[in-house]
Short mmCIF file of C-alpha atoms in Angstrom, two decimals:
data_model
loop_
_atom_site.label_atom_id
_atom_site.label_comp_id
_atom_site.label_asym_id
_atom_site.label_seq_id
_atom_site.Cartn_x
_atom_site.Cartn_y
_atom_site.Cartn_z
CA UNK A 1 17.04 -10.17 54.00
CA UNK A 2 17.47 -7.56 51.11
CA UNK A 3 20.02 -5.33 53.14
CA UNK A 4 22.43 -8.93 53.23
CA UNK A 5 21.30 -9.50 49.62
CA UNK A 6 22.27 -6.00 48.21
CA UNK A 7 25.84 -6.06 50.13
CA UNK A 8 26.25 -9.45 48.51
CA UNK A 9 25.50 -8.51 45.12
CA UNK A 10 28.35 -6.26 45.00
CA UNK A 11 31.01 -9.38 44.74
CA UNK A 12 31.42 -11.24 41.77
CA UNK A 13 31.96 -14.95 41.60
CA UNK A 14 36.14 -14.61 42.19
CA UNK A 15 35.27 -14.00 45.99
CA UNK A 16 35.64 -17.29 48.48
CA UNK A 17 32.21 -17.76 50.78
CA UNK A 18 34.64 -17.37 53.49
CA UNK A 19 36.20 -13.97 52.51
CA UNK A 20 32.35 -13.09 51.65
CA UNK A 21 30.72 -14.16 54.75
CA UNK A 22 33.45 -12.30 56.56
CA UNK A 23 33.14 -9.25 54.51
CA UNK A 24 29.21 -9.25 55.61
CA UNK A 25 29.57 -9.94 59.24
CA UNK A 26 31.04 -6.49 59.38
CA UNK A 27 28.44 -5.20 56.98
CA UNK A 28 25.32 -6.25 58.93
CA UNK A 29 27.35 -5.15 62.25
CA UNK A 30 27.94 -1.66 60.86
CA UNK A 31 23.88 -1.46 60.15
CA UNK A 32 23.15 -2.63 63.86
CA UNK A 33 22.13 -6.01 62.99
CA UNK A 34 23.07 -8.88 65.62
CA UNK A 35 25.26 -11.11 63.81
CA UNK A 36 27.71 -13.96 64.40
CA UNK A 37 29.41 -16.40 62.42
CA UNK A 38 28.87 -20.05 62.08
CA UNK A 39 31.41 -22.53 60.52
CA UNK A 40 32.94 -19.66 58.54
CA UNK A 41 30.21 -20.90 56.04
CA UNK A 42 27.33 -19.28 57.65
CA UNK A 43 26.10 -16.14 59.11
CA UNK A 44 23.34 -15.77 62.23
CA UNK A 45 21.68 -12.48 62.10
CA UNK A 46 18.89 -12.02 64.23
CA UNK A 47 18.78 -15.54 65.21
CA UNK A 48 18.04 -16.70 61.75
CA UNK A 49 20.70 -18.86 59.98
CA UNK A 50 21.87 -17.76 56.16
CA UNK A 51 24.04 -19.42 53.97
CA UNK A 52 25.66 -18.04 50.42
CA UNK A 53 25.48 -20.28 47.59
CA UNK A 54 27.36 -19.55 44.56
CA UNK A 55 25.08 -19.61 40.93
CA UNK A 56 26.84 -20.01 37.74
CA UNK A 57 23.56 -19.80 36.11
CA UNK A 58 22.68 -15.62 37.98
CA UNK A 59 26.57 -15.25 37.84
CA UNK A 60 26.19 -13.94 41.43
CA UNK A 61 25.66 -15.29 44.72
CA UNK A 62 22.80 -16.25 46.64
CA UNK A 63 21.75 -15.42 50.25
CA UNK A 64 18.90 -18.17 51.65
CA UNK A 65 17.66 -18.30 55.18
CA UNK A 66 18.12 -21.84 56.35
#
C-alpha cells in the first residue's frame, strides 16, 4: 500500500515498530481506511495483514503485506 508506505517513510530508524505502527493506525484512519491493530506489531487494513520491518541496509523501514 503506497499511502502506508509514504507515511512510513517519514520516520527514521530511532522510532520503535510500536510507536510507528501506532502512529499509522491513526494515519490510515484519518484517510478512511479500515484499520485495526494486531499484537502492537501489526496493522490490518482492509483485511490485509502488514508488518514493518526495520532495514539497516535502505536506512528506513519497510511495510510488507503478510
Amino acid at each position: 500500500m503506497k499511502a502506508l508506505q509514504n507515511f512510513v517513510d517519514q520516520f527514521g530508524l530511532g522510532i520503535s515498530k510500536e510507536k510507528l505502527v501506532n502512529k499509522a493506525y491513526y494515519a490510515m484512519e484519518a484517510l478512511g481506511y479500515n484499520v485495526c491493530i494486531l499484537n502492537e506489531k501489526y496493522l490490518v487494513i482492509n483485511g490485509i495483514n502488514y508488518q514493518f520491518i526495520k532495514s539497516r541496509k535502505e536506512a528506513r523501514w519497510i511495510v510488507k503485506a503478510f
